[in-house]
Short mmCIF file of C-alpha atoms in Angstrom, two decimals:
data_model
loop_
_atom_site.label_atom_id
_atom_site.label_comp_id
_atom_site.label_asym_id
_atom_site.label_seq_id
_atom_site.Cartn_x
_atom_site.Cartn_y
_atom_site.Cartn_z
CA MET A 1 -58.84 119.76 -67.04
CA ARG A 2 -62.47 119.47 -66.47
CA PRO A 3 -64.78 119.87 -69.54
CA ALA A 4 -66.90 123.02 -69.55
CA ARG A 5 -70.38 122.57 -68.30
CA LYS A 6 -73.10 122.83 -70.97
CA ALA A 7 -75.80 125.29 -70.54
CA PRO A 8 -79.14 123.66 -69.85
CA PRO A 9 -81.37 123.63 -72.93
CA LYS A 10 -83.84 126.45 -73.15
CA PRO A 11 -87.38 125.43 -72.53
CA PRO A 12 -89.25 125.19 -75.78
CA GLY A 13 -91.25 128.27 -76.57
CA PRO A 14 -94.61 128.25 -78.40
CA GLU A 15 -94.43 127.11 -81.91
CA LEU A 16 -94.69 130.03 -84.30
CA PRO A 17 -97.06 129.99 -87.23
CA PRO A 18 -95.39 129.07 -90.49
CA TYR A 19 -95.75 132.64 -91.94
CA MET A 20 -93.53 134.18 -89.17
CA ASN A 21 -89.80 134.55 -89.34
CA ILE A 22 -89.52 133.84 -93.00
CA SER A 23 -85.95 134.50 -94.11
CA PRO A 24 -85.79 137.00 -97.04
CA ASP A 25 -82.71 135.28 -98.43
CA ALA A 26 -84.21 131.79 -98.19
CA ALA A 27 -87.38 133.07 -99.78
CA LEU A 28 -85.36 134.58 -102.60
CA GLU A 29 -83.52 131.28 -103.17
CA GLU A 30 -86.92 129.42 -103.44
CA LEU A 31 -88.50 132.06 -105.67
CA GLY A 32 -86.63 131.18 -108.89
CA SER A 33 -86.22 133.50 -111.90
CA PRO A 34 -88.87 135.91 -113.14
CA VAL A 35 -91.41 134.39 -115.64
CA GLY A 36 -92.00 135.92 -119.07
CA THR A 37 -94.65 135.12 -121.67
CA ALA A 38 -92.38 132.22 -122.91
CA GLY A 39 -92.82 130.59 -119.41
CA PHE A 40 -96.54 129.91 -120.09
CA GLY A 41 -95.46 128.02 -123.10
CA GLU A 42 -93.08 125.97 -121.09
CA ALA A 43 -95.70 125.37 -118.43
CA ALA A 44 -98.14 124.29 -121.12
CA ARG A 45 -95.57 121.89 -122.65
CA MET A 46 -94.75 120.36 -119.41
CA ALA A 47 -98.51 119.94 -118.52
CA ALA A 48 -99.25 118.47 -121.97
CA GLN A 49 -96.47 115.90 -121.46
CA GLY A 50 -97.93 114.97 -118.04
CA ARG A 51 -101.46 114.94 -119.48
CA GLN A 52 -100.42 112.47 -122.17
CA ASP A 53 -98.59 110.32 -119.63
CA LEU A 54 -101.78 110.12 -117.52
CA ILE A 55 -104.16 109.59 -120.41
CA SER A 56 -101.84 106.86 -121.80
CA ARG A 57 -102.71 104.59 -118.95
CA GLY A 58 -106.10 104.03 -120.53
CA LEU A 59 -104.79 103.95 -124.14
CA ASP A 60 -103.91 101.00 -126.46
CA PRO A 61 -100.53 100.81 -128.16
CA GLU A 62 -101.69 102.98 -131.02
CA GLY A 63 -102.68 105.76 -128.71
CA ARG A 64 -106.53 105.09 -128.62
CA LYS A 65 -108.64 104.61 -125.64
CA TYR A 66 -110.35 101.30 -125.28
CA LEU A 67 -113.29 100.10 -123.28
CA ARG A 68 -112.78 97.26 -120.94
CA LEU A 69 -114.78 93.99 -121.15
CA PHE A 70 -117.85 93.13 -118.94
CA SER A 71 -118.25 89.85 -117.02
CA THR A 72 -121.24 87.58 -116.99
CA TRP A 73 -121.83 88.77 -113.29
CA GLU A 74 -121.83 92.45 -114.39
CA ILE A 75 -124.20 91.71 -117.40
CA THR A 76 -126.76 89.84 -115.44
CA LYS A 77 -126.54 92.23 -112.33
CA TYR A 78 -126.61 95.48 -114.29
CA LEU A 79 -127.34 95.26 -117.97
CA ILE A 80 -129.59 92.31 -118.96
CA PRO A 81 -132.29 91.45 -116.35
CA VAL A 82 -131.90 87.60 -116.31
CA ALA A 83 -130.61 85.05 -113.92
CA THR A 84 -126.92 84.03 -114.57
CA PRO A 85 -127.76 80.41 -115.10
CA HIS A 86 -130.49 81.21 -117.58
CA PHE A 87 -128.04 83.56 -119.31
CA ARG A 88 -125.44 80.77 -119.74
CA ARG A 89 -128.18 78.36 -120.98
CA VAL A 90 -129.27 80.82 -123.66
CA LEU A 91 -125.70 81.19 -124.91
CA LYS A 92 -125.15 77.48 -124.97
CA ALA A 93 -128.44 76.93 -127.00
CA ASN A 94 -127.47 79.79 -129.42
CA PRO A 95 -123.90 79.15 -130.57
CA ASP A 96 -124.27 81.95 -133.13
CA LEU A 97 -124.52 84.56 -130.18
CA PRO A 98 -121.40 86.12 -128.75
CA GLN A 99 -119.98 83.59 -126.41
CA GLY A 100 -117.39 85.77 -124.58
CA ARG A 101 -113.85 84.88 -123.78
CA SER A 102 -112.17 83.47 -120.66
CA GLU A 103 -108.94 84.78 -119.21
CA THR A 104 -108.17 81.43 -117.61
CA GLU A 105 -109.29 78.04 -118.47
CA GLY A 106 -112.72 77.52 -117.01
CA GLY A 107 -112.84 81.12 -115.77
CA ALA A 108 -115.55 83.77 -115.97
CA LYS A 109 -116.62 84.85 -119.42
CA TRP A 110 -116.03 88.42 -120.47
CA PHE A 111 -117.74 90.38 -123.35
CA THR A 112 -117.35 93.63 -125.25
CA LEU A 113 -120.05 96.17 -124.94
CA ASP A 114 -120.91 95.67 -128.53
CA GLU A 115 -121.45 92.04 -127.81
CA VAL A 116 -123.67 92.99 -124.77
CA LEU A 117 -125.86 95.19 -127.02
CA ARG A 118 -126.22 92.28 -129.42
CA LEU A 119 -127.20 89.96 -126.58
CA ARG A 120 -129.59 92.54 -125.34
CA SER A 121 -131.34 92.65 -128.69
CA HIS A 122 -131.61 88.83 -128.79
CA PHE A 123 -133.19 88.78 -125.30
CA ALA A 124 -135.65 91.57 -126.41
CA ALA A 125 -136.74 89.71 -129.51
CA GLU A 126 -136.82 86.10 -127.89
CA GLY A 127 -137.16 86.63 -124.19
CA SER A 128 -140.04 87.54 -121.81
CA LYS A 129 -142.04 90.54 -123.03
CA ALA A 130 -142.53 91.61 -119.50
CA LYS A 131 -138.95 92.37 -118.96
CA PRO A 132 -137.40 95.70 -119.94
CA TYR A 133 -134.45 94.40 -122.13
CA LEU A 134 -134.56 97.63 -124.20
CA PRO A 135 -134.96 101.11 -122.78
CA TYR A 136 -138.20 103.09 -123.55
CA ARG A 137 -137.90 105.00 -126.78
CA PRO A 138 -141.11 106.20 -128.61
CA LYS A 139 -140.82 105.73 -132.31
CA GLY A 140 -140.86 108.85 -134.54
CA LEU A 141 -139.93 111.38 -131.84
CA PRO A 142 -136.57 113.10 -131.87
CA ALA A 143 -133.72 112.61 -129.47
CA LYS A 144 -133.90 114.44 -126.17
CA ILE A 145 -131.22 116.92 -125.67
CA THR A 146 -129.79 117.45 -122.15
CA ALA A 147 -127.43 120.32 -121.19
CA VAL A 148 -125.39 120.16 -118.02
CA ALA A 149 -124.55 123.64 -117.09
CA ASN A 150 -123.50 125.87 -114.09
CA PHE A 151 -121.30 128.93 -114.31
CA LYS A 152 -119.33 127.91 -111.15
CA GLY A 153 -116.44 125.57 -111.80
CA GLY A 154 -115.63 122.47 -109.76
CA VAL A 155 -119.23 121.36 -109.24
CA GLY A 156 -118.86 118.02 -111.09
CA LYS A 157 -120.42 119.37 -114.39
CA THR A 158 -118.29 117.24 -116.80
CA SER A 159 -118.14 114.28 -114.59
CA THR A 160 -121.93 114.30 -114.23
CA ALA A 161 -122.35 114.71 -118.10
CA ALA A 162 -119.95 111.96 -118.95
CA HIS A 163 -121.49 109.51 -116.48
CA LEU A 164 -124.94 110.13 -117.72
CA ALA A 165 -123.70 109.54 -121.39
CA MET A 166 -121.99 106.25 -120.20
CA SER A 167 -125.18 105.15 -118.19
CA ALA A 168 -127.38 105.81 -121.17
CA ALA A 169 -125.00 103.86 -123.46
CA LEU A 170 -125.00 100.91 -121.05
CA ASP A 171 -128.77 101.15 -120.96
CA GLY A 172 -128.89 100.63 -124.71
CA TYR A 173 -129.43 104.24 -125.95
CA LYS A 174 -127.33 105.65 -128.83
CA VAL A 175 -125.62 108.75 -127.45
CA LEU A 176 -124.06 111.90 -129.01
CA VAL A 177 -121.82 113.87 -126.62
CA ILE A 178 -121.13 117.48 -127.66
CA ASP A 179 -118.31 119.26 -125.78
CA LEU A 180 -118.84 122.98 -125.74
CA ASP A 181 -116.15 123.72 -123.15
CA SER A 182 -112.82 124.87 -124.78
CA GLN A 183 -110.96 123.23 -121.94
CA GLY A 184 -111.92 119.85 -123.71
CA SER A 185 -112.24 117.76 -120.58
CA MET A 186 -115.13 115.84 -121.92
CA THR A 187 -113.18 115.29 -125.11
CA SER A 188 -110.27 113.81 -123.08
CA ILE A 189 -112.69 111.49 -121.22
CA PHE A 190 -113.87 109.99 -124.56
CA GLY A 191 -110.31 110.00 -126.11
CA GLY A 192 -111.28 112.53 -128.75
CA LYS A 193 -108.69 114.03 -131.10
CA VAL A 194 -109.50 117.54 -132.08
CA GLU A 195 -106.97 119.59 -134.09
CA ASP A 196 -108.71 122.91 -134.33
CA GLU A 197 -111.91 124.81 -134.04
CA TRP A 198 -113.03 123.38 -137.38
CA GLN A 199 -113.50 120.03 -135.78
CA THR A 200 -115.64 121.46 -133.01
CA VAL A 201 -119.24 122.92 -133.10
CA PHE A 202 -117.79 126.29 -134.43
CA PRO A 203 -118.40 125.53 -138.09
CA LEU A 204 -122.11 124.66 -137.29
CA LEU A 205 -122.53 128.02 -135.56
CA ALA A 206 -120.77 129.72 -138.53
CA ARG A 207 -123.06 127.97 -140.88
CA GLY A 208 -126.11 129.04 -138.99
CA TYR A 209 -124.84 132.73 -139.41
CA ALA A 210 -124.04 132.16 -143.13
CA GLU A 211 -127.43 130.64 -143.87
CA SER A 212 -129.19 133.46 -142.12
CA LEU A 213 -127.03 135.93 -144.07
CA GLN A 214 -127.87 134.26 -147.30
CA ALA A 215 -131.68 134.67 -146.46
CA GLU A 216 -131.15 138.23 -145.56
CA ASN A 217 -129.28 138.93 -148.75
CA ARG A 218 -132.01 137.37 -150.95
CA ILE A 219 -134.43 139.95 -149.28
CA ARG A 220 -131.90 142.76 -149.83
CA MET A 221 -131.39 141.84 -153.49
CA SER A 222 -135.09 141.67 -154.08
CA ARG A 223 -135.20 145.28 -152.84
CA GLY A 224 -132.23 146.36 -154.93
CA GLU A 225 -130.07 146.84 -151.76
CA THR A 226 -126.42 145.92 -151.34
CA PRO A 227 -125.97 142.42 -149.89
CA LEU A 228 -124.00 141.83 -146.78
CA PRO A 229 -120.51 140.21 -147.30
CA LEU A 230 -120.07 136.46 -147.03
CA ASP A 231 -116.34 135.81 -146.65
CA ASP A 232 -114.28 132.57 -147.37
CA MET A 233 -114.67 131.35 -143.83
CA LEU A 234 -118.44 131.42 -143.95
CA ALA A 235 -118.39 129.87 -147.42
CA ASP A 236 -116.32 126.96 -145.97
CA ALA A 237 -118.68 126.54 -142.98
CA LEU A 238 -121.69 126.15 -145.46
CA LYS A 239 -120.07 122.87 -146.61
CA ILE A 240 -119.83 121.28 -143.19
CA ARG A 241 -122.53 119.10 -141.63
CA ALA A 242 -122.89 117.82 -137.99
CA PRO A 243 -122.24 114.14 -138.94
CA ASP A 244 -118.92 115.29 -140.53
CA LEU A 245 -117.78 116.41 -137.02
CA ALA A 246 -118.98 113.47 -134.98
CA GLN A 247 -116.18 111.05 -134.21
CA LYS A 248 -116.46 107.38 -132.86
CA THR A 249 -115.29 106.79 -129.41
CA HIS A 250 -114.08 103.61 -127.62
CA TRP A 251 -117.75 103.19 -126.62
CA PRO A 252 -119.58 101.53 -129.50
CA ASN A 253 -122.84 103.59 -128.97
CA ILE A 254 -121.44 106.97 -128.04
CA ASP A 255 -120.17 109.40 -130.63
CA LEU A 256 -118.43 112.69 -129.84
CA ILE A 257 -118.21 116.26 -131.21
CA GLY A 258 -115.20 117.46 -129.35
CA ALA A 259 -113.67 120.63 -128.33
CA GLN A 260 -110.27 122.28 -128.04
CA LEU A 261 -108.87 125.67 -126.90
CA ASN A 262 -109.65 127.56 -130.14
CA LEU A 263 -113.30 126.93 -129.67
CA TYR A 264 -113.27 129.74 -127.29
CA TRP A 265 -112.87 132.09 -130.25
CA ALA A 266 -116.62 131.61 -130.88
CA GLU A 267 -117.27 133.74 -127.88
CA PHE A 268 -115.60 136.70 -129.59
CA GLN A 269 -116.89 135.91 -133.21
CA ILE A 270 -120.46 135.43 -132.43
CA PRO A 271 -121.05 139.03 -131.13
CA VAL A 272 -119.31 140.27 -134.19
CA TRP A 273 -121.67 138.46 -136.48
CA ARG A 274 -124.69 139.58 -134.46
CA MET A 275 -123.60 143.22 -134.86
CA ALA A 276 -123.19 142.86 -138.62
CA HIS A 277 -126.60 141.09 -138.96
CA LYS A 278 -128.96 141.76 -136.17
CA GLY A 279 -131.71 139.58 -137.62
CA TRP A 280 -129.59 136.41 -136.90
CA LYS A 281 -131.19 134.36 -134.07
CA LEU A 282 -127.80 133.18 -132.63
CA TRP A 283 -129.41 131.25 -129.86
CA ASP A 284 -130.95 128.83 -132.40
CA ALA A 285 -127.79 128.19 -134.40
CA LEU A 286 -126.89 124.78 -132.78
CA LEU A 287 -130.26 123.31 -132.43
CA ASP A 288 -131.34 124.34 -136.05
CA ARG A 289 -128.09 122.73 -137.50
CA LEU A 290 -128.66 119.45 -135.45
CA GLU A 291 -132.24 119.17 -136.75
CA ALA A 292 -131.39 120.02 -140.21
CA ASP A 293 -128.60 117.50 -140.36
CA GLY A 294 -130.71 114.67 -139.12
CA VAL A 295 -128.71 114.37 -135.81
CA THR A 296 -131.86 114.49 -133.58
CA GLN A 297 -133.26 111.44 -135.55
CA ALA A 298 -129.96 109.58 -135.74
CA TYR A 299 -129.45 109.46 -131.81
CA ASP A 300 -131.64 108.80 -128.71
CA VAL A 301 -129.89 111.05 -126.25
CA ILE A 302 -127.71 114.14 -126.87
CA ILE A 303 -125.59 115.35 -123.96
CA LEU A 304 -124.16 118.86 -124.00
CA ASP A 305 -121.26 119.74 -121.71
CA THR A 306 -120.96 123.54 -121.28
CA PRO A 307 -118.30 125.93 -120.27
CA PRO A 308 -118.39 127.32 -116.64
CA ALA A 309 -119.74 130.59 -117.90
CA LEU A 310 -123.06 132.03 -119.33
CA GLY A 311 -121.53 132.90 -122.68
CA TYR A 312 -122.80 132.42 -126.20
CA LEU A 313 -121.84 128.75 -126.34
CA THR A 314 -123.86 128.03 -123.08
CA ILE A 315 -126.79 130.01 -124.39
CA ASN A 316 -126.75 127.89 -127.51
CA ALA A 317 -126.64 124.77 -125.44
CA LEU A 318 -129.44 125.87 -123.12
CA ALA A 319 -131.71 126.97 -126.02
CA ALA A 320 -131.15 123.61 -127.71
CA ALA A 321 -131.73 121.66 -124.51
CA ASP A 322 -135.06 119.74 -123.57
CA ILE A 323 -133.71 119.01 -120.06
CA LEU A 324 -131.27 121.22 -118.11
CA LEU A 325 -129.24 119.75 -115.23
CA VAL A 326 -127.38 122.05 -112.80
CA PRO A 327 -124.87 120.31 -110.63
CA LEU A 328 -123.83 121.84 -107.35
CA GLY A 329 -122.27 120.89 -104.01
CA ALA A 330 -124.25 121.00 -100.74
CA SER A 331 -122.63 124.23 -99.51
CA PHE A 332 -123.79 127.71 -99.01
CA LEU A 333 -121.46 129.33 -101.49
CA GLU A 334 -122.37 126.79 -104.28
CA PHE A 335 -126.10 127.20 -103.43
CA ASP A 336 -125.73 130.92 -103.60
CA SER A 337 -123.90 130.81 -106.82
CA THR A 338 -126.43 128.43 -108.37
CA GLY A 339 -129.29 130.86 -107.36
CA ARG A 340 -127.43 133.57 -109.16
CA PHE A 341 -127.10 131.34 -112.14
CA PHE A 342 -130.82 130.81 -112.34
CA ASP A 343 -131.21 134.53 -111.95
CA MET A 344 -128.94 135.12 -114.94
CA LEU A 345 -130.85 132.59 -116.94
CA HIS A 346 -134.08 134.45 -116.15
CA ALA A 347 -132.60 137.71 -117.22
CA THR A 348 -130.88 136.43 -120.36
CA PHE A 349 -133.68 134.35 -121.87
CA GLY A 350 -136.40 136.83 -120.71
CA SER A 351 -134.42 139.58 -122.50
CA ILE A 352 -134.22 137.52 -125.71
CA GLU A 353 -137.97 136.90 -125.50
CA GLU A 354 -138.88 140.50 -124.88
CA GLY A 355 -136.64 141.69 -127.71
CA GLU A 356 -138.11 139.05 -130.19
CA ASN A 357 -141.69 139.57 -129.07
CA LEU A 358 -141.77 143.26 -129.48
CA ALA A 359 -141.30 142.71 -133.27
CA ALA A 360 -143.56 139.58 -133.28
CA ARG A 361 -146.49 141.48 -131.72
CA ALA A 362 -146.04 144.34 -134.20
CA LEU A 363 -146.07 141.95 -137.19
CA GLY A 364 -148.78 139.65 -135.72
CA THR A 365 -146.51 136.57 -135.80
CA PRO A 366 -146.24 133.88 -133.12
CA GLU A 367 -144.20 135.00 -130.11
CA LEU A 368 -141.03 133.41 -128.93
CA ARG A 369 -141.21 131.26 -125.73
CA PHE A 370 -138.42 129.21 -124.44
CA GLU A 371 -139.45 126.05 -122.67
CA TRP A 372 -137.72 122.98 -121.11
CA ASP A 373 -139.15 119.74 -120.28
CA ALA A 374 -137.48 119.72 -116.97
CA VAL A 375 -134.92 121.82 -114.97
CA ARG A 376 -133.22 120.15 -112.00
CA ALA A 377 -130.29 121.05 -109.78
CA VAL A 378 -128.28 118.01 -108.90
CA VAL A 379 -126.36 117.71 -105.57
CA THR A 380 -122.90 116.15 -106.44
CA ARG A 381 -119.88 115.08 -104.26
CA PHE A 382 -122.40 114.65 -101.42
CA ASP A 383 -121.02 113.71 -97.93
CA ALA A 384 -124.01 112.81 -95.73
CA ALA A 385 -121.99 113.02 -92.50
CA GLN A 386 -121.13 116.68 -92.96
CA GLN A 387 -123.67 118.03 -95.48
CA MET A 388 -127.11 116.59 -94.67
CA GLU A 389 -128.48 119.74 -92.93
CA MET A 390 -127.32 122.04 -95.73
CA ALA A 391 -128.61 119.63 -98.47
CA ASN A 392 -132.02 119.34 -96.73
CA LEU A 393 -132.28 123.16 -96.41
CA MET A 394 -131.45 123.32 -100.20
CA GLN A 395 -134.17 120.80 -100.93
CA ALA A 396 -136.71 122.79 -98.87
CA TYR A 397 -135.90 126.06 -100.55
CA ILE A 398 -136.11 124.95 -104.23
CA THR A 399 -138.05 121.78 -104.04
CA PRO A 400 -139.49 121.91 -107.65
CA PHE A 401 -136.09 122.66 -109.09
CA ILE A 402 -133.81 120.12 -107.32
CA SER A 403 -133.43 116.39 -107.72
CA PRO A 404 -134.32 114.49 -104.53
CA TYR A 405 -131.35 112.17 -105.18
CA ARG A 406 -127.94 113.30 -103.97
CA GLN A 407 -124.79 111.94 -105.67
CA ASP A 408 -122.42 110.64 -103.06
CA PHE A 409 -118.67 110.84 -103.27
CA THR A 410 -117.05 107.46 -102.81
CA ALA A 411 -113.49 106.11 -103.10
CA LEU A 412 -114.32 104.76 -106.61
CA VAL A 413 -115.29 108.22 -107.78
CA GLY A 414 -111.92 109.67 -106.84
CA GLN A 415 -109.96 106.77 -108.22
CA ALA A 416 -111.73 106.74 -111.54
CA GLY A 417 -111.20 110.56 -111.87
CA GLU A 418 -107.53 110.16 -111.24
CA GLN A 419 -107.23 107.63 -114.15
CA VAL A 420 -109.17 109.82 -116.57
CA ASN A 421 -111.87 107.20 -116.68
CA GLY A 422 -115.48 107.12 -115.79
CA ILE A 423 -116.88 104.95 -113.17
CA TYR A 424 -118.28 102.46 -115.68
CA GLU A 425 -114.90 102.21 -117.31
CA ALA A 426 -113.35 101.04 -114.14
CA ASP A 427 -112.71 97.24 -113.73
CA TYR A 428 -114.30 96.05 -110.59
CA ARG A 429 -111.38 93.71 -109.96
CA ASP A 430 -109.29 96.76 -109.31
CA PHE A 431 -111.29 97.49 -106.24
CA ASN A 432 -112.92 95.69 -103.37
CA ARG A 433 -116.21 94.44 -104.90
CA GLU A 434 -118.28 96.12 -102.24
CA THR A 435 -116.43 99.42 -102.92
CA TYR A 436 -117.34 98.96 -106.58
CA ILE A 437 -120.96 98.22 -105.95
CA ARG A 438 -121.18 101.38 -103.68
CA GLY A 439 -119.43 103.44 -106.28
CA ARG A 440 -121.84 102.27 -108.95
CA GLU A 441 -124.93 102.74 -106.75
CA THR A 442 -124.50 106.46 -106.54
CA PHE A 443 -124.20 107.04 -110.29
CA ASP A 444 -126.78 104.31 -111.17
CA ALA A 445 -129.29 106.29 -108.96
CA THR A 446 -128.19 109.55 -110.60
CA TYR A 447 -128.95 108.10 -113.95
CA ALA A 448 -132.24 106.71 -112.68
CA ALA A 449 -133.33 110.09 -111.58
CA PHE A 450 -132.31 111.56 -114.94
CA LYS A 451 -134.00 108.70 -116.80
CA ARG A 452 -137.23 109.36 -115.04
CA LEU A 453 -137.13 112.88 -116.53
CA LEU A 454 -136.09 111.51 -119.96
CA VAL A 455 -138.96 108.92 -120.10
CA GLY A 456 -141.55 111.31 -118.71
CA ALA A 457 -140.72 114.04 -121.22
CA TRP A 458 -140.87 111.35 -124.16
CA ARG A 459 -144.16 110.08 -122.88
CA ARG A 460 -145.66 113.62 -122.66
CA ASP A 461 -144.52 114.12 -126.30
CA GLU A 462 -145.99 110.79 -127.29
CA LEU A 463 -149.40 111.41 -125.74
CA ALA A 464 -149.44 114.81 -127.37
CA ALA A 465 -148.61 113.35 -130.66
CA GLU A 466 -151.38 110.68 -130.31
CA ALA A 467 -153.97 113.33 -129.27
CA GLU A 468 -153.00 115.51 -132.34
CA ALA A 469 -153.32 112.49 -134.74
CA ALA A 470 -156.66 111.68 -133.26
CA GLU A 471 -158.15 115.24 -133.92
#
C-alpha cells in the first residue's frame, strides 16, 4: 500500500504582532492569583531579600560596607600631584609615613583612603608650596551646602549627589551627606543603617517647630494668653542635635544623616504644625538647626539629596542650599519637565517671600530674600552620538543656568550602579584600564565644574568678609 501523500506546506504568512491572537485560557494561566494587601508585604519581603543580597557584595563579613584600597598609580595620577618615583622616594625617606601594603611580593603598594589623606597632609606641609596638595578652603567661613534636586525621577539625581560627595572626599574635603529622600537610595550607597524616622532629619525639623513654639508661648504667656500645646514627641525632639544623627561611613571623611521610609511622614506632619502655628518659618527649620548645632563649621561640604518632588523636605533643602544642581537628561521631555520645575521654584519661593514681606514692610523689618550662590542644570547620562543636537539647543536656551559640561554615560557607570557602588569605589583592576580612565573622566569633569562653583562662591564670601573687616 502506498503511503498517503503529504499536503505541501502552506507558504508562511506575515508574522502577526505579539498582541494579536492571544489565547484567553493561556493568558489566564499566566495571570496567577489575585493580589491582596498582603501581597505588597510579600513583594516587599522578596525585594528586601534581593536588595540585601546585592548590597552584600560590597560588605564585609560583619555586614558593613568597606572602601577599597588605592594604588600608587591612582594616588599619583588622581590624588596627590607628584611623580611616582618622587612619591616612592618620600615614603622611603620617611618610614613613619604610611608605607602601604603589597598583595604580592614586590607588587604595587596599596593604601587606605585614610592613609592617602595623611600622606596628602605631609606633602602639603613639606612639599612644594606651588602645588595644590590641599583643596581651597577659606578659614572662618562655613561649609557650602549643595542641594541636588529635580522633581522628575530617573535623571541621575542620587548618583550625581553621591559622586560629588565622593569626589570632594577624595579631594580632601570633609563631607556630610544628608539623605532627604525616604526611598533611602543615598543611604544604601553609603551603607547607612536607619531604623526609623528618629534617625533621619525628622527630629531636627520637629525641633525647629518646637523651638519656634516655645518662643511663641513666651510671648503668649507675657500677654496672659493660653500657650500652644507642646506634646511628648516635640519634647523628645528638643533633646536631639544634628551630630547625634550623623553616622560614620566606610569613607573616612564622609558622614551621613540617612533616610528611610518613615521620613515621608514629615510631608504630612509639617503642614499640621504650620496650621497650628502660622508664625513658624518651616523653610528655615533644617538650615537653622545645622547652624545652631555647629554642623556648618564642622564640615567643608554638605550634600543634600532630595526626593523627586517639590514637597516640604525639598523646600527645606533648597532654602538651606548655597548651590543648587538640577540633573536632567538631554531629551525634550526632561528639558520640559525641568523648565516646569524652575517655574514651580519661582512660584513657591516667590510666594514665601511675598507672604513674609507683607508683614515685614508693615513692621519696618528687613525683608526676606532667598538667594543662591549658583543654580545649574547638569546634563547626565549624555550620549553624544544621539543627543548632541538636543543638548546644544538646551545649552542655547538656558545658557546662564546650565553647566557647559555634560556627564557622559560609560560602561563603568552602568557596572558601578549594578554593584551599588560609586565610580570611585570601583577597583580599576575589574575593568580594562582605559575603560576605567574614561569612566572616571566624566565624573572628574563633573566634579571640576562643581568645584569651580564651590571655590568661586567661597572666594566671593572671602573677599566680602575682607572688605567688611577693612571698613
